[in-house]
Amino acid sequence: LQLQESGPGLVKPSETLSLTCTVSGGSISSSSYYWGWIRQPPGKGLEWIGSIYYSGSTYYNPSLKSRVTISVDTSNNQFSLKLSSVTAADTAVYYCARRDYHSYAMDVWGQGTTVTVSS
Amino acid sequence: DIQMTQSPSSVSASVGDRVTITCRASQGISSWLAWYQQKPGKAPKLLIYAASNLQSGVPSRFSGSGSGTDFTLTISSLQPEDFATYYCQQASSPFGGGTKVEIK
C-alpha cells in the first residue's frame, strides 16, 4: 500500500490550503482503517490534524477544528484536506497516513509534501 | 484535551548504549500509545503500537512498555541507524514533542 500527497506548494495568506492523498495498492473503503493528516512545521515536531473513516465520519484536532475539513472520495480512492484562512504558521510538511482501526497507530505514511504560505 | 510530554528532549549516546525515552500522558490513556522514528527529510516510521507491540519488520532491540499515563521506549543496544528523532502519540491524536537521539 502506498500513499501520495498532492496539491499546491504555495498558498497565499488568508486563502484555503487544499491537499489530496491518493491511496494505491489497497482500498480506502476497508473497514480496518482510518485515514489521517499530520503536519510538521520547519524544524518542529509532528502535529495531528484530523482523521476520516471511509463512511465519512471525521474527528479533528480541537485547535484546528474551526478551519479544517477532511473528506473522502471512495470512487477515486482518495481523501482530502482543506485548511482555511491560512497564515505563515501553517507552513509545514503535510503528511497523509493510514491509521489502523484497532491499534490506533499510523502504520503507513506518504512521503509528505511541503506547503508554504506566502504572498 | 490530552497532552503528551516526552523526556528528555534530546539525548547523546554511543553505539551499543541502552537508551530510554519516556512519554507521559496528562490523563490515563490505557495502552493506546504508539512510538515513531523519524529521520531527517523522511516520513515517520511506526515502531511500537498499543504501548508494547513491535511493528512488523522493526528490530527487536526496540521495546515499549507502560500503561495509563507513563510509557517508555527502550533501545537495548543503539545502532548507527537508530540516530533519529522519536515521537510518542496517544491513539491517533496528540504527539509528544519528540526526543532527538544524537551521537555522543
PDB file of C-alpha atoms in Angstrom:
ATOM      1  CA  LEU A   1       0.000   0.000   0.000  1.00  0.00           C
ATOM      2  CA  GLN A   2       1.236   3.472  -0.865  1.00  0.00           C
ATOM      3  CA  LEU A   3       0.012   6.947  -0.070  1.00  0.00           C
ATOM      4  CA  GLN A   4       0.855  10.008  -2.164  1.00  0.00           C
ATOM      5  CA  GLU A   5       0.097  13.609  -1.268  1.00  0.00           C
ATOM      6  CA  SER A   6      -0.567  16.176  -3.987  1.00  0.00           C
ATOM      7  CA  GLY A   7      -1.505  19.826  -4.154  1.00  0.00           C
ATOM      8  CA  PRO A   8      -0.100  23.352  -4.468  1.00  0.00           C
ATOM      9  CA  GLY A   9       3.217  24.005  -2.809  1.00  0.00           C
ATOM     10  CA  LEU A  10       2.482  27.696  -2.328  1.00  0.00           C
ATOM     11  CA  VAL A  11      -0.656  29.229  -0.846  1.00  0.00           C
ATOM     12  CA  LYS A  12      -1.344  32.898  -0.178  1.00  0.00           C
ATOM     13  CA  PRO A  13      -2.240  34.119   3.313  1.00  0.00           C
ATOM     14  CA  SER A  14      -5.993  34.065   4.091  1.00  0.00           C
ATOM     15  CA  GLU A  15      -6.631  31.545   1.323  1.00  0.00           C
ATOM     16  CA  THR A  16      -7.539  27.856   1.619  1.00  0.00           C
ATOM     17  CA  LEU A  17      -4.917  25.115   1.523  1.00  0.00           C
ATOM     18  CA  SER A  18      -6.122  22.045  -0.369  1.00  0.00           C
ATOM     19  CA  LEU A  19      -4.314  18.703  -0.495  1.00  0.00           C
ATOM     20  CA  THR A  20      -5.270  15.258  -1.743  1.00  0.00           C
ATOM     21  CA  CYS A  21      -3.914  11.879  -0.692  1.00  0.00           C
ATOM     22  CA  THR A  22      -4.171   9.079  -3.247  1.00  0.00           C
ATOM     23  CA  VAL A  23      -4.207   5.535  -1.903  1.00  0.00           C
ATOM     24  CA  SER A  24      -2.754   2.842  -4.167  1.00  0.00           C
ATOM     25  CA  GLY A  25      -2.359  -0.883  -3.620  1.00  0.00           C
ATOM     26  CA  GLY A  26      -5.366  -1.111  -1.320  1.00  0.00           C
ATOM     27  CA  SER A  27      -8.907   0.127  -0.822  1.00  0.00           C
ATOM     28  CA  ILE A  28      -9.747   3.257   1.100  1.00  0.00           C
ATOM     29  CA  SER A  29     -13.107   1.608   1.823  1.00  0.00           C
ATOM     30  CA  SER A  30     -11.570  -1.016   4.088  1.00  0.00           C
ATOM     31  CA  SER A  31     -13.337  -1.197   7.446  1.00  0.00           C
ATOM     32  CA  SER A  32      -9.989  -1.752   9.159  1.00  0.00           C
ATOM     33  CA  TYR A  33      -8.551   1.704   8.729  1.00  0.00           C
ATOM     34  CA  TYR A  34      -8.982   5.400   9.251  1.00  0.00           C
ATOM     35  CA  TRP A  35      -7.083   7.890   7.082  1.00  0.00           C
ATOM     36  CA  GLY A  36      -5.389  10.934   8.507  1.00  0.00           C
ATOM     37  CA  TRP A  37      -3.431  14.110   8.011  1.00  0.00           C
ATOM     38  CA  ILE A  38      -0.411  15.204  10.058  1.00  0.00           C
ATOM     39  CA  ARG A  39       1.839  18.201   9.573  1.00  0.00           C
ATOM     40  CA  GLN A  40       5.309  19.289  10.649  1.00  0.00           C
ATOM     41  CA  PRO A  41       6.407  22.937  10.611  1.00  0.00           C
ATOM     42  CA  PRO A  42      10.055  23.505   9.673  1.00  0.00           C
ATOM     43  CA  GLY A  43      12.336  22.357  12.488  1.00  0.00           C
ATOM     44  CA  LYS A  44       9.428  21.430  14.743  1.00  0.00           C
ATOM     45  CA  GLY A  45       7.520  18.357  15.863  1.00  0.00           C
ATOM     46  CA  LEU A  46       4.548  16.487  14.483  1.00  0.00           C
ATOM     47  CA  GLU A  47       1.006  17.833  14.769  1.00  0.00           C
ATOM     48  CA  TRP A  48      -2.036  15.659  14.166  1.00  0.00           C
ATOM     49  CA  ILE A  49      -4.647  17.472  12.057  1.00  0.00           C
ATOM     50  CA  GLY A  50      -7.505  15.002  11.772  1.00  0.00           C
ATOM     51  CA  SER A  51      -8.762  11.664  10.502  1.00  0.00           C
ATOM     52  CA  ILE A  52     -11.627  10.238   8.434  1.00  0.00           C
ATOM     53  CA  TYR A  53     -13.274   6.855   8.020  1.00  0.00           C
ATOM     54  CA  TYR A  54     -14.451   5.628   4.616  1.00  0.00           C
ATOM     55  CA  SER A  55     -18.030   6.237   5.731  1.00  0.00           C
ATOM     56  CA  GLY A  56     -17.206   9.927   6.108  1.00  0.00           C
ATOM     57  CA  SER A  57     -17.066  10.186   9.896  1.00  0.00           C
ATOM     58  CA  THR A  58     -14.347  12.576  10.963  1.00  0.00           C
ATOM     59  CA  TYR A  59     -12.534  13.827  14.011  1.00  0.00           C
ATOM     60  CA  TYR A  60     -10.251  16.800  14.179  1.00  0.00           C
ATOM     61  CA  ASN A  61      -7.579  18.389  16.337  1.00  0.00           C
ATOM     62  CA  PRO A  62      -9.568  20.790  18.541  1.00  0.00           C
ATOM     63  CA  SER A  63      -7.018  23.549  17.950  1.00  0.00           C
ATOM     64  CA  LEU A  64      -7.605  23.399  14.177  1.00  0.00           C
ATOM     65  CA  LYS A  65     -11.198  22.215  14.051  1.00  0.00           C
ATOM     66  CA  SER A  66     -12.702  25.575  13.051  1.00  0.00           C
ATOM     67  CA  ARG A  67     -10.543  25.714   9.910  1.00  0.00           C
ATOM     68  CA  VAL A  68     -10.242  22.060   8.853  1.00  0.00           C
ATOM     69  CA  THR A  69     -12.346  19.892   6.580  1.00  0.00           C
ATOM     70  CA  ILE A  70     -11.340  16.342   5.668  1.00  0.00           C
ATOM     71  CA  SER A  71     -13.345  14.469   3.061  1.00  0.00           C
ATOM     72  CA  VAL A  72     -13.171  11.082   1.356  1.00  0.00           C
ATOM     73  CA  ASP A  73     -13.730  10.093  -2.286  1.00  0.00           C
ATOM     74  CA  THR A  74     -14.093   6.327  -2.323  1.00  0.00           C
ATOM     75  CA  SER A  75     -14.639   6.164  -6.075  1.00  0.00           C
ATOM     76  CA  ASN A  76     -11.153   7.570  -6.677  1.00  0.00           C
ATOM     77  CA  ASN A  77      -9.538   6.030  -3.593  1.00  0.00           C
ATOM     78  CA  GLN A  78      -8.589   9.457  -2.274  1.00  0.00           C
ATOM     79  CA  PHE A  79      -9.092  11.634   0.750  1.00  0.00           C
ATOM     80  CA  SER A  80      -8.551  15.350   1.007  1.00  0.00           C
ATOM     81  CA  LEU A  81      -7.647  18.133   3.391  1.00  0.00           C
ATOM     82  CA  LYS A  82      -8.862  21.710   3.306  1.00  0.00           C
ATOM     83  CA  LEU A  83      -7.453  24.260   5.738  1.00  0.00           C
ATOM     84  CA  SER A  84      -8.986  27.711   5.525  1.00  0.00           C
ATOM     85  CA  SER A  85      -7.688  31.168   6.392  1.00  0.00           C
ATOM     86  CA  VAL A  86      -4.069  30.100   6.343  1.00  0.00           C
ATOM     87  CA  THR A  87      -1.211  32.129   7.777  1.00  0.00           C
ATOM     88  CA  ALA A  88       2.556  31.713   7.764  1.00  0.00           C
ATOM     89  CA  ALA A  89       2.148  29.476  10.822  1.00  0.00           C
ATOM     90  CA  ASP A  90       0.537  26.876   8.555  1.00  0.00           C
ATOM     91  CA  THR A  91       3.741  26.489   6.549  1.00  0.00           C
ATOM     92  CA  ALA A  92       4.749  22.856   7.016  1.00  0.00           C
ATOM     93  CA  VAL A  93       5.345  19.466   5.514  1.00  0.00           C
ATOM     94  CA  TYR A  94       1.948  17.803   5.291  1.00  0.00           C
ATOM     95  CA  TYR A  95       1.731  14.018   5.547  1.00  0.00           C
ATOM     96  CA  CYS A  96      -1.163  11.683   4.935  1.00  0.00           C
ATOM     97  CA  ALA A  97      -1.228   8.366   6.747  1.00  0.00           C
ATOM     98  CA  ARG A  98      -3.269   5.227   7.364  1.00  0.00           C
ATOM     99  CA  ARG A  99      -4.463   4.589  10.906  1.00  0.00           C
ATOM    100  CA  ASP A 100      -5.222   1.063  11.998  1.00  0.00           C
ATOM    101  CA  TYR A 101      -8.777   0.878  13.367  1.00  0.00           C
ATOM    102  CA  HIS A 102      -7.843  -1.500  16.174  1.00  0.00           C
ATOM    103  CA  SER A 103      -4.389  -0.377  17.283  1.00  0.00           C
ATOM    104  CA  TYR A 104      -4.929   3.345  16.581  1.00  0.00           C
ATOM    105  CA  ALA A 105      -1.390   3.521  15.214  1.00  0.00           C
ATOM    106  CA  MET A 106      -0.425   5.161  11.928  1.00  0.00           C
ATOM    107  CA  ASP A 107       1.297   2.346  10.104  1.00  0.00           C
ATOM    108  CA  VAL A 108       1.656   3.652   6.539  1.00  0.00           C
ATOM    109  CA  TRP A 109       2.700   7.190   5.648  1.00  0.00           C
ATOM    110  CA  GLY A 110       3.003   9.227   2.495  1.00  0.00           C
ATOM    111  CA  GLN A 111       6.329  10.866   1.717  1.00  0.00           C
ATOM    112  CA  GLY A 112       4.999  14.306   2.635  1.00  0.00           C
ATOM    113  CA  THR A 113       4.506  17.491   0.674  1.00  0.00           C
ATOM    114  CA  THR A 114       5.803  20.938   1.577  1.00  0.00           C
ATOM    115  CA  VAL A 115       3.299  23.771   1.666  1.00  0.00           C
ATOM    116  CA  THR A 116       4.499  27.335   2.070  1.00  0.00           C
ATOM    117  CA  VAL A 117       2.136  30.155   2.970  1.00  0.00           C
ATOM    118  CA  SER A 118       3.418  33.376   1.489  1.00  0.00           C
ATOM    119  CA  SER A 119       2.248  36.242  -0.649  1.00  0.00           C
TER     120      SER A 119
ATOM    121  CA  ASP B   1      -7.610  17.698  25.820  1.00  0.00           C
ATOM    122  CA  ILE B   2      -4.913  15.117  26.448  1.00  0.00           C
ATOM    123  CA  GLN B   3      -1.327  16.387  26.413  1.00  0.00           C
ATOM    124  CA  MET B   4       1.695  14.166  25.778  1.00  0.00           C
ATOM    125  CA  THR B   5       5.033  15.077  27.347  1.00  0.00           C
ATOM    126  CA  GLN B   6       8.248  13.387  26.270  1.00  0.00           C
ATOM    127  CA  SER B   7      11.571  13.398  28.067  1.00  0.00           C
ATOM    128  CA  PRO B   8      14.338  14.043  27.531  1.00  0.00           C
ATOM    129  CA  SER B   9      14.047  16.341  24.538  1.00  0.00           C
ATOM    130  CA  SER B  10      17.464  15.140  23.403  1.00  0.00           C
ATOM    131  CA  VAL B  11      19.966  12.506  24.428  1.00  0.00           C
ATOM    132  CA  SER B  12      23.566  11.897  23.411  1.00  0.00           C
ATOM    133  CA  ALA B  13      24.585   8.277  23.284  1.00  0.00           C
ATOM    134  CA  SER B  14      27.159   5.949  21.803  1.00  0.00           C
ATOM    135  CA  VAL B  15      26.722   2.881  19.643  1.00  0.00           C
ATOM    136  CA  GLY B  16      25.919  -0.033  21.912  1.00  0.00           C
ATOM    137  CA  ASP B  17      24.345   2.105  24.647  1.00  0.00           C
ATOM    138  CA  ARG B  18      20.954   1.415  26.143  1.00  0.00           C
ATOM    139  CA  VAL B  19      18.633   4.364  25.583  1.00  0.00           C
ATOM    140  CA  THR B  20      15.340   5.003  27.358  1.00  0.00           C
ATOM    141  CA  ILE B  21      12.771   7.628  26.366  1.00  0.00           C
ATOM    142  CA  THR B  22       9.695   8.378  28.424  1.00  0.00           C
ATOM    143  CA  CYS B  23       6.286   9.706  27.494  1.00  0.00           C
ATOM    144  CA  ARG B  24       3.685  10.911  29.975  1.00  0.00           C
ATOM    145  CA  ALA B  25       0.010  11.497  29.242  1.00  0.00           C
ATOM    146  CA  SER B  26      -1.917  14.207  31.076  1.00  0.00           C
ATOM    147  CA  GLN B  27      -4.629  11.653  31.816  1.00  0.00           C
ATOM    148  CA  GLY B  28      -4.934   7.892  31.583  1.00  0.00           C
ATOM    149  CA  ILE B  29      -4.937   6.507  28.043  1.00  0.00           C
ATOM    150  CA  SER B  30      -4.905   2.781  28.808  1.00  0.00           C
ATOM    151  CA  SER B  31      -2.385   1.273  26.371  1.00  0.00           C
ATOM    152  CA  TRP B  32      -3.305   3.392  23.372  1.00  0.00           C
ATOM    153  CA  LEU B  33       0.167   4.682  22.677  1.00  0.00           C
ATOM    154  CA  ALA B  34       2.431   4.415  19.644  1.00  0.00           C
ATOM    155  CA  TRP B  35       6.087   5.240  19.075  1.00  0.00           C
ATOM    156  CA  TYR B  36       7.534   6.526  15.815  1.00  0.00           C
ATOM    157  CA  GLN B  37      11.052   7.093  14.488  1.00  0.00           C
ATOM    158  CA  GLN B  38      11.766   9.949  12.111  1.00  0.00           C
ATOM    159  CA  LYS B  39      14.959  10.616  10.214  1.00  0.00           C
ATOM    160  CA  PRO B  40      15.707  13.990   8.597  1.00  0.00           C
ATOM    161  CA  GLY B  41      13.695  14.613   5.446  1.00  0.00           C
ATOM    162  CA  LYS B  42      11.726  11.399   5.848  1.00  0.00           C
ATOM    163  CA  ALA B  43       8.245  10.463   6.968  1.00  0.00           C
ATOM    164  CA  PRO B  44       7.854   8.964  10.442  1.00  0.00           C
ATOM    165  CA  LYS B  45       8.016   5.192  10.769  1.00  0.00           C
ATOM    166  CA  LEU B  46       5.876   3.198  13.200  1.00  0.00           C
ATOM    167  CA  LEU B  47       7.964   1.242  15.728  1.00  0.00           C
ATOM    168  CA  ILE B  48       5.596   0.253  18.538  1.00  0.00           C
ATOM    169  CA  TYR B  49       1.796   0.185  18.770  1.00  0.00           C
ATOM    170  CA  ALA B  50      -0.534  -0.367  21.712  1.00  0.00           C
ATOM    171  CA  ALA B  51       2.333   0.544  24.052  1.00  0.00           C
ATOM    172  CA  SER B  52       4.315  -2.673  23.767  1.00  0.00           C
ATOM    173  CA  ASN B  53       3.683  -4.347  20.415  1.00  0.00           C
ATOM    174  CA  LEU B  54       6.556  -4.359  17.950  1.00  0.00           C
ATOM    175  CA  GLN B  55       5.538  -3.386  14.423  1.00  0.00           C
ATOM    176  CA  SER B  56       6.392  -5.965  11.793  1.00  0.00           C
ATOM    177  CA  GLY B  57       9.927  -5.575  10.463  1.00  0.00           C
ATOM    178  CA  VAL B  58      11.178  -3.463  13.376  1.00  0.00           C
ATOM    179  CA  PRO B  59      14.316  -4.823  15.074  1.00  0.00           C
ATOM    180  CA  SER B  60      13.819  -6.500  18.442  1.00  0.00           C
ATOM    181  CA  ARG B  61      16.243  -4.075  20.150  1.00  0.00           C
ATOM    182  CA  PHE B  62      13.281  -1.702  20.256  1.00  0.00           C
ATOM    183  CA  SER B  63      10.741  -2.298  23.013  1.00  0.00           C
ATOM    184  CA  GLY B  64       7.907  -0.402  24.628  1.00  0.00           C
ATOM    185  CA  SER B  65       6.217  -0.602  27.989  1.00  0.00           C
ATOM    186  CA  GLY B  66       3.718   1.175  30.179  1.00  0.00           C
ATOM    187  CA  SER B  67       0.028   1.831  30.556  1.00  0.00           C
ATOM    188  CA  GLY B  68      -2.197   4.517  31.988  1.00  0.00           C
ATOM    189  CA  THR B  69      -0.113   7.688  31.983  1.00  0.00           C
ATOM    190  CA  ASP B  70       3.529   6.580  31.872  1.00  0.00           C
ATOM    191  CA  PHE B  71       5.229   4.907  28.935  1.00  0.00           C
ATOM    192  CA  THR B  72       8.763   4.008  27.913  1.00  0.00           C
ATOM    193  CA  LEU B  73      10.569   3.300  24.669  1.00  0.00           C
ATOM    194  CA  THR B  74      13.838   1.419  25.097  1.00  0.00           C
ATOM    195  CA  ILE B  75      16.561   0.779  22.563  1.00  0.00           C
ATOM    196  CA  SER B  76      18.598  -2.022  24.103  1.00  0.00           C
ATOM    197  CA  SER B  77      21.794  -1.557  22.076  1.00  0.00           C
ATOM    198  CA  LEU B  78      21.935   1.588  19.980  1.00  0.00           C
ATOM    199  CA  GLN B  79      22.947   1.077  16.366  1.00  0.00           C
ATOM    200  CA  PRO B  80      24.225   3.715  13.908  1.00  0.00           C
ATOM    201  CA  GLU B  81      20.930   3.694  12.026  1.00  0.00           C
ATOM    202  CA  ASP B  82      18.998   4.497  15.216  1.00  0.00           C
ATOM    203  CA  PHE B  83      20.180   8.089  15.425  1.00  0.00           C
ATOM    204  CA  ALA B  84      16.929   9.895  14.755  1.00  0.00           C
ATOM    205  CA  THR B  85      14.044  11.695  16.454  1.00  0.00           C
ATOM    206  CA  TYR B  86      11.447   9.636  18.297  1.00  0.00           C
ATOM    207  CA  TYR B  87       7.831  10.620  18.936  1.00  0.00           C
ATOM    208  CA  CYS B  88       5.095   9.135  21.068  1.00  0.00           C
ATOM    209  CA  GLN B  89       1.438   9.525  20.120  1.00  0.00           C
ATOM    210  CA  GLN B  90      -1.761   8.938  22.007  1.00  0.00           C
ATOM    211  CA  ALA B  91      -4.127   6.823  19.904  1.00  0.00           C
ATOM    212  CA  SER B  92      -4.091   8.867  16.702  1.00  0.00           C
ATOM    213  CA  SER B  93      -4.266  12.239  18.344  1.00  0.00           C
ATOM    214  CA  PRO B  94      -1.621  14.338  20.089  1.00  0.00           C
ATOM    215  CA  PHE B  95       2.046  13.657  19.564  1.00  0.00           C
ATOM    216  CA  GLY B  96       4.726  14.188  22.159  1.00  0.00           C
ATOM    217  CA  GLY B  97       7.307  16.869  21.491  1.00  0.00           C
ATOM    218  CA  GLY B  98       9.957  14.446  20.292  1.00  0.00           C
ATOM    219  CA  THR B  99      13.293  13.142  21.540  1.00  0.00           C
ATOM    220  CA  LYS B 100      16.360  13.545  19.379  1.00  0.00           C
ATOM    221  CA  VAL B 101      18.911  10.764  19.795  1.00  0.00           C
ATOM    222  CA  GLU B 102      22.318  12.109  18.859  1.00  0.00           C
ATOM    223  CA  ILE B 103      25.780  10.646  18.531  1.00  0.00           C
ATOM    224  CA  LYS B 104      27.967  11.183  21.589  1.00  0.00           C
TER     225      LYS B 104
END
